[in-house]
PDB file of C-alpha atoms in Angstrom:
ATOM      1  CA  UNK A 235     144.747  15.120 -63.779  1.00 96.00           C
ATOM      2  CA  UNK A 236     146.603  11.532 -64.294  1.00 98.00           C
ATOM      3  CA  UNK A 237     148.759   9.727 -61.283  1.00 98.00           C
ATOM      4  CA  UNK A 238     151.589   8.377 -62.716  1.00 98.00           C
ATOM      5  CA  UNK A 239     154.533   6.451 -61.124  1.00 98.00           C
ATOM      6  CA  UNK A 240     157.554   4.995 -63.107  1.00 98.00           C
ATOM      7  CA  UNK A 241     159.159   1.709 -63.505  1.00 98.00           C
ATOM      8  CA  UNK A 242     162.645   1.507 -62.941  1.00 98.00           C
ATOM      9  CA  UNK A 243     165.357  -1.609 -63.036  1.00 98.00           C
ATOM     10  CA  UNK A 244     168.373  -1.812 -60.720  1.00 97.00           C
ATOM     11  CA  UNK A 245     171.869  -2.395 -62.875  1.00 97.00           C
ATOM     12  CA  UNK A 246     170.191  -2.170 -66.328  1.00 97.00           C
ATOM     13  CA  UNK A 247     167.553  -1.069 -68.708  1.00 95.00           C
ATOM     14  CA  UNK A 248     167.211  -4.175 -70.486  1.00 96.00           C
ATOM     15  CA  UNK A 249     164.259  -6.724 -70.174  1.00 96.00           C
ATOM     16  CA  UNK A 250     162.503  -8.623 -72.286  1.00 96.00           C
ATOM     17  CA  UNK A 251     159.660  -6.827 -74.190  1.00 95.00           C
ATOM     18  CA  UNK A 252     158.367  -9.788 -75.720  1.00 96.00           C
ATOM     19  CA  UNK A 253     157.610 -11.161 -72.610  1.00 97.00           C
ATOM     20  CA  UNK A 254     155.396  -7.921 -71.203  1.00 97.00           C
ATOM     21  CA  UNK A 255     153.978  -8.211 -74.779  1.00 96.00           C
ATOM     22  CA  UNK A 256     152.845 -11.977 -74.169  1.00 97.00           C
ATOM     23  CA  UNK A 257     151.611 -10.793 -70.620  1.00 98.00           C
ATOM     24  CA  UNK A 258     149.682  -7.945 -72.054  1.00 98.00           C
ATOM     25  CA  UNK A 259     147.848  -9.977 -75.021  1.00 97.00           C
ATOM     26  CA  UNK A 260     147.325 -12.712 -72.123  1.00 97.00           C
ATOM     27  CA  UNK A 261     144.584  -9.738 -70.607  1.00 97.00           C
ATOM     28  CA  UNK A 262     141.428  -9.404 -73.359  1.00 97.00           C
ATOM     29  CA  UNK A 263     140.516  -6.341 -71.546  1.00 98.00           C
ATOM     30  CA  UNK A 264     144.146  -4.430 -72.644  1.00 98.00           C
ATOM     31  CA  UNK A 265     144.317  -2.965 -76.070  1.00 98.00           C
ATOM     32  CA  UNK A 266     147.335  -1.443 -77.370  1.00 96.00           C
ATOM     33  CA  UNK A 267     147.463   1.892 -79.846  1.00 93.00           C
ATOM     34  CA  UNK A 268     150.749   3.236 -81.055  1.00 90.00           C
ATOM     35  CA  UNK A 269     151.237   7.277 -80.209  1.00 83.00           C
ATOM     36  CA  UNK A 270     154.122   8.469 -81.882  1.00 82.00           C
ATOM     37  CA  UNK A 271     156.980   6.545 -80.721  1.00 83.00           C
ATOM     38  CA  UNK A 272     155.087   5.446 -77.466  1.00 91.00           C
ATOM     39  CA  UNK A 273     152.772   2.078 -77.319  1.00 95.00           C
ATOM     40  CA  UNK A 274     149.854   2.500 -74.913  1.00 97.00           C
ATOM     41  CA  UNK A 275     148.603  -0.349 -73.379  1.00 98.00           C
ATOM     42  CA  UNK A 276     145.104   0.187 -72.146  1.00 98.00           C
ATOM     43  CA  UNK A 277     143.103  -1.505 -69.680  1.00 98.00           C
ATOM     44  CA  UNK A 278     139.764  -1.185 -69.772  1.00 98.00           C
ATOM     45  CA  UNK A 279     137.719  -2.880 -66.639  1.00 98.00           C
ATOM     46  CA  UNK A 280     134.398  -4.007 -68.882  1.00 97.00           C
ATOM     47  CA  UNK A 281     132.340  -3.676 -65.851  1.00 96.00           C
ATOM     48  CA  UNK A 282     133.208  -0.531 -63.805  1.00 97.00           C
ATOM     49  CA  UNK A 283     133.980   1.279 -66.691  1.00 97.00           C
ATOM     50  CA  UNK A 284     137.585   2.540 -65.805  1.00 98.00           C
ATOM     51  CA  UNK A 285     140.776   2.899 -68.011  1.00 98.00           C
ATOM     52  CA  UNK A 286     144.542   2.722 -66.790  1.00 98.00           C
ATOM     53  CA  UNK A 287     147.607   3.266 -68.792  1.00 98.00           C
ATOM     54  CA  UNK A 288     150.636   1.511 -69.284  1.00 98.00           C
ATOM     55  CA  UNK A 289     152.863   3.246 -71.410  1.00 97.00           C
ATOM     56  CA  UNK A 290     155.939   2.077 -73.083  1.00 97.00           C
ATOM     57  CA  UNK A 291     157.897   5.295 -74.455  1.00 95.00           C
ATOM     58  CA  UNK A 292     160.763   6.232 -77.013  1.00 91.00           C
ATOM     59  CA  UNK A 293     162.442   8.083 -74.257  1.00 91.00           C
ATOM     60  CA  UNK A 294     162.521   9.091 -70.455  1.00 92.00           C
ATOM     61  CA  UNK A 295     159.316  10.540 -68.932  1.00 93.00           C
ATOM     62  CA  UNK A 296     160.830  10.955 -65.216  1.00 96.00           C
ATOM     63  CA  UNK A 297     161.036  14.456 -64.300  1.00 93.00           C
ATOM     64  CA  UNK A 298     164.726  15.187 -62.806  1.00 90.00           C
ATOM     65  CA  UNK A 299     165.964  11.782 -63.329  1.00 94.00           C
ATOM     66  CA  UNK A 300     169.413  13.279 -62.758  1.00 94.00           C
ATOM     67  CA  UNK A 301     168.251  13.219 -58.943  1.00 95.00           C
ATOM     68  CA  UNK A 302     167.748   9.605 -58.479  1.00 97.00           C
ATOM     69  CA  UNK A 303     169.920   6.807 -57.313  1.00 97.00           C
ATOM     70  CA  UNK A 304     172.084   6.063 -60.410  1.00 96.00           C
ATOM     71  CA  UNK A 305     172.108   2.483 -59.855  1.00 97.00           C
ATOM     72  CA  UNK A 306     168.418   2.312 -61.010  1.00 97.00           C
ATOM     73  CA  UNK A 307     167.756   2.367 -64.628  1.00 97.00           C
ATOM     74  CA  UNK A 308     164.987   3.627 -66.146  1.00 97.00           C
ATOM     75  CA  UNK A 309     163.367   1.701 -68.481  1.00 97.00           C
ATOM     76  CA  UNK A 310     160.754   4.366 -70.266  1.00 97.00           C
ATOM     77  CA  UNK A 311     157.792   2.035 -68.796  1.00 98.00           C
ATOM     78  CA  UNK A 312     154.741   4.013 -66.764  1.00 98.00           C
ATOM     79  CA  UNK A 313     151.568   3.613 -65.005  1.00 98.00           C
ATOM     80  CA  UNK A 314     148.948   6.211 -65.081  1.00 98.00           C
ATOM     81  CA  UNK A 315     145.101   6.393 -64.506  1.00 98.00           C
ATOM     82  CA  UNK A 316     142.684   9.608 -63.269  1.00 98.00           C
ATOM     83  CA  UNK A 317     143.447  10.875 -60.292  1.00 98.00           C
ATOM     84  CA  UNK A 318     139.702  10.785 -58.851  1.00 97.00           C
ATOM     85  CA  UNK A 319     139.161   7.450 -59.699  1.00 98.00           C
ATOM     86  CA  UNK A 320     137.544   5.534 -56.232  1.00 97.00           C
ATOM     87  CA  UNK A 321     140.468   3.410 -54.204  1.00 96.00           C
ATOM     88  CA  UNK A 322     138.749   0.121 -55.430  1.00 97.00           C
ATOM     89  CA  UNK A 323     139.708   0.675 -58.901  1.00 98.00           C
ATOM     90  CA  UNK A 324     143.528   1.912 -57.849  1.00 98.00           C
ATOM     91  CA  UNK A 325     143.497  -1.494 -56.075  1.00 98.00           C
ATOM     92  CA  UNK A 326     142.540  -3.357 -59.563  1.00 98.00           C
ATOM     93  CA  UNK A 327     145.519  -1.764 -60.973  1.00 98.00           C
ATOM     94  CA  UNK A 328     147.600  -1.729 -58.513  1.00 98.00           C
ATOM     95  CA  UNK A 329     147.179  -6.036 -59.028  1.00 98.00           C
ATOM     96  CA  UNK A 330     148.092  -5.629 -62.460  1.00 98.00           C
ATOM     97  CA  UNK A 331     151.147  -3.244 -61.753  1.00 98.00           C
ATOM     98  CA  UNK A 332     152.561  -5.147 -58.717  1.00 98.00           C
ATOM     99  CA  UNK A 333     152.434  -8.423 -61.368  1.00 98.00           C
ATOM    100  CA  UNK A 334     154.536  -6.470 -63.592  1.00 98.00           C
ATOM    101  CA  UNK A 335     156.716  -5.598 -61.297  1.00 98.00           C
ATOM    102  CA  UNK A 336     157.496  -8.834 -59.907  1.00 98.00           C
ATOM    103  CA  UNK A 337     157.737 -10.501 -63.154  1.00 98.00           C
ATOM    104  CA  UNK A 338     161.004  -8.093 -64.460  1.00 98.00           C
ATOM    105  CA  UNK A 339     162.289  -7.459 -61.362  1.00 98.00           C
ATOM    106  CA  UNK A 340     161.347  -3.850 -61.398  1.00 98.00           C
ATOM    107  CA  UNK A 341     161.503  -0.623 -58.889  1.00 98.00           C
ATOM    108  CA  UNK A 342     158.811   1.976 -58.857  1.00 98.00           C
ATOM    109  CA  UNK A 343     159.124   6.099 -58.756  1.00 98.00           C
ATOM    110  CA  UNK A 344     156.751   8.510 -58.185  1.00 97.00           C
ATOM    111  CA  UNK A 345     157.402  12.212 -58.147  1.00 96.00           C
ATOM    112  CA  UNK A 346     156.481  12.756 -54.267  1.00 95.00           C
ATOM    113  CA  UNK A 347     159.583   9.964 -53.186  1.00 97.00           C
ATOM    114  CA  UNK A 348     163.217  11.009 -52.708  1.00 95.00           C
ATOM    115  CA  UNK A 349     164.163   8.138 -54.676  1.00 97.00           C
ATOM    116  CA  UNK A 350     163.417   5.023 -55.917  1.00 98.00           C
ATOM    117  CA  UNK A 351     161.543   1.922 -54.060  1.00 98.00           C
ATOM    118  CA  UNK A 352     160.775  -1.017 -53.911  1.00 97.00           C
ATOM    119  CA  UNK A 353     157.374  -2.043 -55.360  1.00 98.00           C
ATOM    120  CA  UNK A 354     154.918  -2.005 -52.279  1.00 97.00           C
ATOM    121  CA  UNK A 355     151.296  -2.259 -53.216  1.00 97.00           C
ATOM    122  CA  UNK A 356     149.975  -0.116 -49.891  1.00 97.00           C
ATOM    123  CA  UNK A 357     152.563   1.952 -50.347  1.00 96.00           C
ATOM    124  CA  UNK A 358     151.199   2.735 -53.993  1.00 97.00           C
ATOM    125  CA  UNK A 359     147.584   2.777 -52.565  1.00 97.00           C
ATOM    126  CA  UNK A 360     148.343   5.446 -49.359  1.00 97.00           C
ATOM    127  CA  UNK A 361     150.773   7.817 -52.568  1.00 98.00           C
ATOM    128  CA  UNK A 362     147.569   7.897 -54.411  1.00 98.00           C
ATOM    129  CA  UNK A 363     145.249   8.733 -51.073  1.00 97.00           C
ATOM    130  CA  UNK A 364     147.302  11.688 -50.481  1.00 97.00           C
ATOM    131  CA  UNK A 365     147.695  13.041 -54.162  1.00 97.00           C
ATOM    132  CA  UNK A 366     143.894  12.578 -54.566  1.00 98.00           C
ATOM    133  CA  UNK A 367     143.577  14.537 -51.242  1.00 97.00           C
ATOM    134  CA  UNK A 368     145.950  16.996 -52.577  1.00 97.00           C
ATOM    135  CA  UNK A 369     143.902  17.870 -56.118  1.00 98.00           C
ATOM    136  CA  UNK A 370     140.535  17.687 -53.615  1.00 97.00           C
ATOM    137  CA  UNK A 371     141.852  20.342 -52.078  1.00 97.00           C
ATOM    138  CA  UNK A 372     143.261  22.694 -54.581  1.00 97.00           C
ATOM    139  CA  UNK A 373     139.945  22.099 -57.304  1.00 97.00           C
ATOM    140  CA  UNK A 374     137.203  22.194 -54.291  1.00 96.00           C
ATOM    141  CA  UNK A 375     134.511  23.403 -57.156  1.00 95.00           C
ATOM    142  CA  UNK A 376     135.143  20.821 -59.089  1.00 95.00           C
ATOM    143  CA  UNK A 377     134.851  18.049 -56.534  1.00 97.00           C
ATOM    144  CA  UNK A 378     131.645  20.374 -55.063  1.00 96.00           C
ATOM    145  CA  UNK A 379     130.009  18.785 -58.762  1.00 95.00           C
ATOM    146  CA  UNK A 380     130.180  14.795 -57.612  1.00 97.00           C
ATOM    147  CA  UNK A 381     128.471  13.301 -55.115  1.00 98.00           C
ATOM    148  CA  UNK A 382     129.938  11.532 -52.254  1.00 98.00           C
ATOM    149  CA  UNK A 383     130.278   7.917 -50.900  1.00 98.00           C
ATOM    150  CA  UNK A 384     133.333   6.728 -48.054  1.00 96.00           C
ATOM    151  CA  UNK A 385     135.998   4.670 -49.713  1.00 96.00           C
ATOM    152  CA  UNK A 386     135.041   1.025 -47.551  1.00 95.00           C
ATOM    153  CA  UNK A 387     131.028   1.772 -48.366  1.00 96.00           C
ATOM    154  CA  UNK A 388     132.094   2.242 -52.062  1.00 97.00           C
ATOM    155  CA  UNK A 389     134.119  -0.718 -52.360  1.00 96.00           C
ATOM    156  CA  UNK A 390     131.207  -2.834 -51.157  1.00 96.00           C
ATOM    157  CA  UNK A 391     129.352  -1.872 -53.598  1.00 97.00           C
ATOM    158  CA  UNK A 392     131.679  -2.336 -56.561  1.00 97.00           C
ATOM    159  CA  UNK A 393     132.584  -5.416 -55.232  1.00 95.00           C
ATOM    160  CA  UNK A 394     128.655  -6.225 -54.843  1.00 96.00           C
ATOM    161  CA  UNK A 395     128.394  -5.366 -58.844  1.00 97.00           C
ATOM    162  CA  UNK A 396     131.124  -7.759 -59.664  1.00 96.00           C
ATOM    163  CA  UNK A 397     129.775 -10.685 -57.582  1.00 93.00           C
ATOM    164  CA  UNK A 398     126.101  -9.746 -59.393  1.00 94.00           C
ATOM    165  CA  UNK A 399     126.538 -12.187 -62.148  1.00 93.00           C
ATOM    166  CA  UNK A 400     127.586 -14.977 -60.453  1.00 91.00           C
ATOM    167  CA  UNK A 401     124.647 -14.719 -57.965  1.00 92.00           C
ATOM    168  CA  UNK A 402     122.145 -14.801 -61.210  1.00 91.00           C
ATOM    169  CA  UNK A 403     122.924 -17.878 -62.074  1.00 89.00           C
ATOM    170  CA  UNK A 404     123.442 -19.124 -58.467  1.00 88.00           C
ATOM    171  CA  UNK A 405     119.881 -17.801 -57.314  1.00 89.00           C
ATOM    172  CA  UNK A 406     118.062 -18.251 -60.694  1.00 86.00           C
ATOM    173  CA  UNK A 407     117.224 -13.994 -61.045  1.00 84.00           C
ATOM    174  CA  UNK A 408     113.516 -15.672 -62.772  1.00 87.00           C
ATOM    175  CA  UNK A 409     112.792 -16.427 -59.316  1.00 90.00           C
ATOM    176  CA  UNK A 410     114.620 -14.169 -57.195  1.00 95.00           C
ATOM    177  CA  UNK A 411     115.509 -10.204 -57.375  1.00 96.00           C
ATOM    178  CA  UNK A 412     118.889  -9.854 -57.300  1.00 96.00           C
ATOM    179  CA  UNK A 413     118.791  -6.322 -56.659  1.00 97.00           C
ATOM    180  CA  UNK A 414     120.145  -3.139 -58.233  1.00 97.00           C
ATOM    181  CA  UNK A 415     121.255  -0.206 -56.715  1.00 98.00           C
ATOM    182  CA  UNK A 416     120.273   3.248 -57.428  1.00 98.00           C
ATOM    183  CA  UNK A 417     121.956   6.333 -55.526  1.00 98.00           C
ATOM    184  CA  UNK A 418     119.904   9.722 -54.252  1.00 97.00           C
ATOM    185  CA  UNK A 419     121.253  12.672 -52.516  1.00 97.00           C
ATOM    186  CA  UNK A 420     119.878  16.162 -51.290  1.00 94.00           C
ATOM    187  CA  UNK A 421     121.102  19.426 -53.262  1.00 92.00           C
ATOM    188  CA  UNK A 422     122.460  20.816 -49.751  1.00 92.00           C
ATOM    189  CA  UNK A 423     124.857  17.602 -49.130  1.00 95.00           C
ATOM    190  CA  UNK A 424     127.159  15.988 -51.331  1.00 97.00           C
ATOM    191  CA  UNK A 425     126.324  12.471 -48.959  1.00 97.00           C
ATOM    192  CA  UNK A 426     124.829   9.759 -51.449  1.00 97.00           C
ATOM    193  CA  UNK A 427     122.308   7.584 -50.298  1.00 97.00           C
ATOM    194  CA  UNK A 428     122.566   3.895 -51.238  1.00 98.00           C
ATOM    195  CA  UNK A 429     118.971   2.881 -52.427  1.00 98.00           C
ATOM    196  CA  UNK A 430     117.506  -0.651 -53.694  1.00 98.00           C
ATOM    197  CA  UNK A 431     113.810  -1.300 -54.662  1.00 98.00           C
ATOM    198  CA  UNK A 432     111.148  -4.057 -53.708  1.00 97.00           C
ATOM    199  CA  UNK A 433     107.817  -4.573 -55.253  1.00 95.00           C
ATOM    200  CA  UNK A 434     106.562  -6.652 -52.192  1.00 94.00           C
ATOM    201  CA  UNK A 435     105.794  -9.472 -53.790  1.00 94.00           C
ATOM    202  CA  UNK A 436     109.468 -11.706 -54.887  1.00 94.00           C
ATOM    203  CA  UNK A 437     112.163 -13.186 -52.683  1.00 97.00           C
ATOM    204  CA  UNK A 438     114.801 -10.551 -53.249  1.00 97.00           C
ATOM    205  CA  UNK A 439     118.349  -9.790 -52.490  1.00 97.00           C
ATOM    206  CA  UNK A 440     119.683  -7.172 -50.477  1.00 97.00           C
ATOM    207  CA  UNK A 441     123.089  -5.825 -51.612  1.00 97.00           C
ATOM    208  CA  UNK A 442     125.833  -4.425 -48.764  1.00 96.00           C
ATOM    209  CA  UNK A 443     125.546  -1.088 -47.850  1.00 96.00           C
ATOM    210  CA  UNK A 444     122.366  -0.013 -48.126  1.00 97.00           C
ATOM    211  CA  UNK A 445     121.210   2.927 -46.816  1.00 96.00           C
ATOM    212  CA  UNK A 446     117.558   3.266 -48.027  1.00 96.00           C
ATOM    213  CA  UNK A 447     114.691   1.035 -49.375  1.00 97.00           C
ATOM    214  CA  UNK A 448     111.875   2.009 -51.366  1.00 97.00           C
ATOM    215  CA  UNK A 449     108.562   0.080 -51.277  1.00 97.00           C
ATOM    216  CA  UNK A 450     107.438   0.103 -54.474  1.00 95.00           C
ATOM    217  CA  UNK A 451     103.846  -1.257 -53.870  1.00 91.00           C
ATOM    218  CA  UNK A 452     101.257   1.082 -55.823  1.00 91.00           C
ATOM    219  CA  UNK A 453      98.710   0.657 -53.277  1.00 89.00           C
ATOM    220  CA  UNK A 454     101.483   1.966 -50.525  1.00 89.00           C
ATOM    221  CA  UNK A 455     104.858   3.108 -51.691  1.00 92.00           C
ATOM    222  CA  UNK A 456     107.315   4.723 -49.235  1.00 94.00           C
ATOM    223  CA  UNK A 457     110.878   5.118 -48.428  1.00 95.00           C
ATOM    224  CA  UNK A 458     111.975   2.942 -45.536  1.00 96.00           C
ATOM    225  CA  UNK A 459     115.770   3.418 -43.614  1.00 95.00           C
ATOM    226  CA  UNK A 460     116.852   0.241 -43.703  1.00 96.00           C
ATOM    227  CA  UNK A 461     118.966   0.335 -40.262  1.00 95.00           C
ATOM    228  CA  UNK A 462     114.846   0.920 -39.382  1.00 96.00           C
ATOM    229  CA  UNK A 463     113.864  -1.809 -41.336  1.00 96.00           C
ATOM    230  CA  UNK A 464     116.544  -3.960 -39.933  1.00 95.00           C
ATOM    231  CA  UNK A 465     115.142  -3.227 -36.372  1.00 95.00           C
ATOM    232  CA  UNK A 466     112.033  -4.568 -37.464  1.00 95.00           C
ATOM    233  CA  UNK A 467     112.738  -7.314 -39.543  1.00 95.00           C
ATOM    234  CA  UNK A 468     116.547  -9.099 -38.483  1.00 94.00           C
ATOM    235  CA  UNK A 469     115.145 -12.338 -38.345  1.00 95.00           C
ATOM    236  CA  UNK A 470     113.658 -12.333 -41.759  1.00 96.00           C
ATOM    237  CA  UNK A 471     117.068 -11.199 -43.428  1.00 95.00           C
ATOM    238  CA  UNK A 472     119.388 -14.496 -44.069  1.00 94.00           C
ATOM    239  CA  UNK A 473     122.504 -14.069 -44.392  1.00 92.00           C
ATOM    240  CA  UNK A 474     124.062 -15.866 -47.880  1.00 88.00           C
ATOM    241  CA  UNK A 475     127.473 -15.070 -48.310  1.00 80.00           C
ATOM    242  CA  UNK A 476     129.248 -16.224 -44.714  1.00 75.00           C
ATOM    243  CA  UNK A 477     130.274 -12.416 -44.083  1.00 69.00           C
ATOM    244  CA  UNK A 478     126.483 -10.648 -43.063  1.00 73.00           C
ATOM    245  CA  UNK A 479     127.762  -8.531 -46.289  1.00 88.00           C
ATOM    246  CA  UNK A 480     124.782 -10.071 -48.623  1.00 94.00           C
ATOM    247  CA  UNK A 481     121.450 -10.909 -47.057  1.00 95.00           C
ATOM    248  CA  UNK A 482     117.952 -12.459 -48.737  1.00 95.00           C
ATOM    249  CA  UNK A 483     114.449 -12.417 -47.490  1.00 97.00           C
ATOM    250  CA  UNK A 484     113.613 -15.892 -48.818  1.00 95.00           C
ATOM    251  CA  UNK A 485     109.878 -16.983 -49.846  1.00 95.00           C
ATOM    252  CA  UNK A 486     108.859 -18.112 -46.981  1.00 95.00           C
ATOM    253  CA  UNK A 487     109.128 -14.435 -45.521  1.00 97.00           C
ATOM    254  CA  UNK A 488     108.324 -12.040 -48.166  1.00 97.00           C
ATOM    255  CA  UNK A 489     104.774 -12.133 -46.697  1.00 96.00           C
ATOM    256  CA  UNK A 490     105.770 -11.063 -43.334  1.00 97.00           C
ATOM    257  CA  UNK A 491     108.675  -8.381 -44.436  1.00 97.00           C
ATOM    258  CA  UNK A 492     105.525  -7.200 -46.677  1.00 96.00           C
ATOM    259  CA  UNK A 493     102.869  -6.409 -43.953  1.00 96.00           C
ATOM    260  CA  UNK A 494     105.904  -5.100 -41.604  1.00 96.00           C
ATOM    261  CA  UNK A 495     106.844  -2.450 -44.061  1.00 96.00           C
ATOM    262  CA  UNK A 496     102.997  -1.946 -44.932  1.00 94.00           C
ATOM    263  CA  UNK A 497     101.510  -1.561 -41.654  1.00 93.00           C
ATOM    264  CA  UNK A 498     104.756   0.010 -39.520  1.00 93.00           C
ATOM    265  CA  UNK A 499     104.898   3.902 -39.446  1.00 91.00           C
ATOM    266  CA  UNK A 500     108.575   4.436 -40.491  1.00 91.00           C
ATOM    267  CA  UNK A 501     110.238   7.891 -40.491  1.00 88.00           C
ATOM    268  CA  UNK A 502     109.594  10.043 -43.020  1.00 85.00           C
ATOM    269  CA  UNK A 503     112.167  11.553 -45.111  1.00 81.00           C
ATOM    270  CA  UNK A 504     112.873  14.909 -44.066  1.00 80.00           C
ATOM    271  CA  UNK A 505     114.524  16.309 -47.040  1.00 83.00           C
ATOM    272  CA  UNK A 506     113.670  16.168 -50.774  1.00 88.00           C
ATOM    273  CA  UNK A 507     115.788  13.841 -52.891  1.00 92.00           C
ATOM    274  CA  UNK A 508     116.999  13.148 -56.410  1.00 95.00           C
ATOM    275  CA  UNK A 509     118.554  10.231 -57.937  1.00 97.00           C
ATOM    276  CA  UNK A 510     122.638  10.619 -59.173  1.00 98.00           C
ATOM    277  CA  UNK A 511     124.494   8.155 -61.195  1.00 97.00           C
ATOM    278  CA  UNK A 512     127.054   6.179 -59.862  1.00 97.00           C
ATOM    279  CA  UNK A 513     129.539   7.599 -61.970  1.00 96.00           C
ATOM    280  CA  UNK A 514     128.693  10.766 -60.639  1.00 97.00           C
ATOM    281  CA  UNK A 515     130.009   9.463 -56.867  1.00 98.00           C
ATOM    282  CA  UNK A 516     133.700  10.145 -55.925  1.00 98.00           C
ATOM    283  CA  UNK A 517     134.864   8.323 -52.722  1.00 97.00           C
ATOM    284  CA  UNK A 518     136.577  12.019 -51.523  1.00 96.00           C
TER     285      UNK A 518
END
């Protein structure tokens, strides 16, 4: 199922074309194909892996347009994206859209208003919440199939992937892990686990929101809560990003943070996981 919402123009349907043309070539991740009479212009985000739609048609898409405010115009321009997608990547959009918006001067319509409105980004965000909610609701079986993370854990985390590269080159990754995340769950929960890895033996990075890490040492491996781990070890986790968001355990400590996690008799896990894909998580 796609969220749309439409753009509309107050006293005309003119505006210049050219100019959303030049602002759409401006964006190397938007491609355009021709359907029919319609032009879609496609964003693709080349590292989260999501799509959004902006559609330029030969006619009006608004369902009962004859219902709205006459003095807005509509200008057979819409936004539309999957209606599961996590509220991080609506926000993405939504940056895109709201630029748009501002640039022509344009309204916005979506099928649950009375009428048309101004362009409000949280306004946008909150529609989406509660359609998303909605189709939750009405397909439970198919939600039952993904995984689940909360919306502010998620966003750390996809913010965390975008921030990844810079800290590479920052850090030098040859001398320090900058971590990855994997994601494991029980079969009787739809809760995801956030999960990193450390060998024992490099400086390492430890990303925002995780839940769980595994000690890979051959000799000893185990699964460690890190609010446990955290307990244990506070002092040896620096923060590096001003926020408490990103911390590292630094040369100097990976010795220590080693024979803590080695010799300390953490919970065990009590249930039996398996590992999910991130693009099997939904943040409902």
């Amino acid at each position: 199922m796609l969220f749309k919402f439409y753009y509309l123009k107050e006293g005309t349907r003119v505006f210049d074309r050219t100019d959303l043309l030049t602002f759409f070539q401006a964006n190397p991740n938007i491609t355009q194909e021709r359907n029919g009479d319609n032009r879609d212009f496609t964003y693709h985000h080349p590292i989260l892996d999501f799509d959004a739609h902006f559609i330029l048609s030969s006619k009006s898409a608004i369902p009962h347009l004859e219902r709205l405010n006459p003095k807005y115009f509509d200008v057979n321009f819409r936004v539309e994206f999957d209606i599961t997608l996590p509220t991080y990547f609506v926000e993405l959009i939504l940056d895109i859209a709201e630029e748009i918006a501002k640039m022509f001067k344009f309204s916005v319509y979506n099928e649950s208003y009375e009428d048309v409105v101004t362009f409000r980004k949280n306004t946008l965000a909150k529609t989406f919440t509660i359609w998303k909610n909605a189709y939750k609701n009405k397909n439970e079986e198919d939600i039952a199939k993904f995984s689940r993370i909360d919306s502010s854990s998620l966003s750390q985390i996809y913010n965390y992937i975008l921030r990844k590269p810079k800290l590479e080159v920052l850090l030098d990754k040859s001398k320090v892990q900058i971590s990855d995340y994997f994601f494991m769950r029980t079969d009787k929960s739809r809760i995801a686990y956030v999960c990193m890895s450390w060998d024992g033996n490099a400086p390492f990075i430890i990303p925002p929101g995780i839940d769980v890490l595994y000690f890979s040492d051959p000799k000893n491996p185990k699964y460690v809560a890190m609010s446990e781990l955290v307990i244990k070890a506070d002092k040896l986790l620096k923060t590096i990003d001003g926020y408490g968001t990103i911390r590292m355990v630094d040369i100097k400590s990976v010795g220590k943070l080693k024979k803590i996690i080695s010799k300390t008799k953490f919970a065990p896990l009590t249930a039996e996981l398996r590992e999910v894909k991130l693009t099997e998580i939904l943040d409902i």
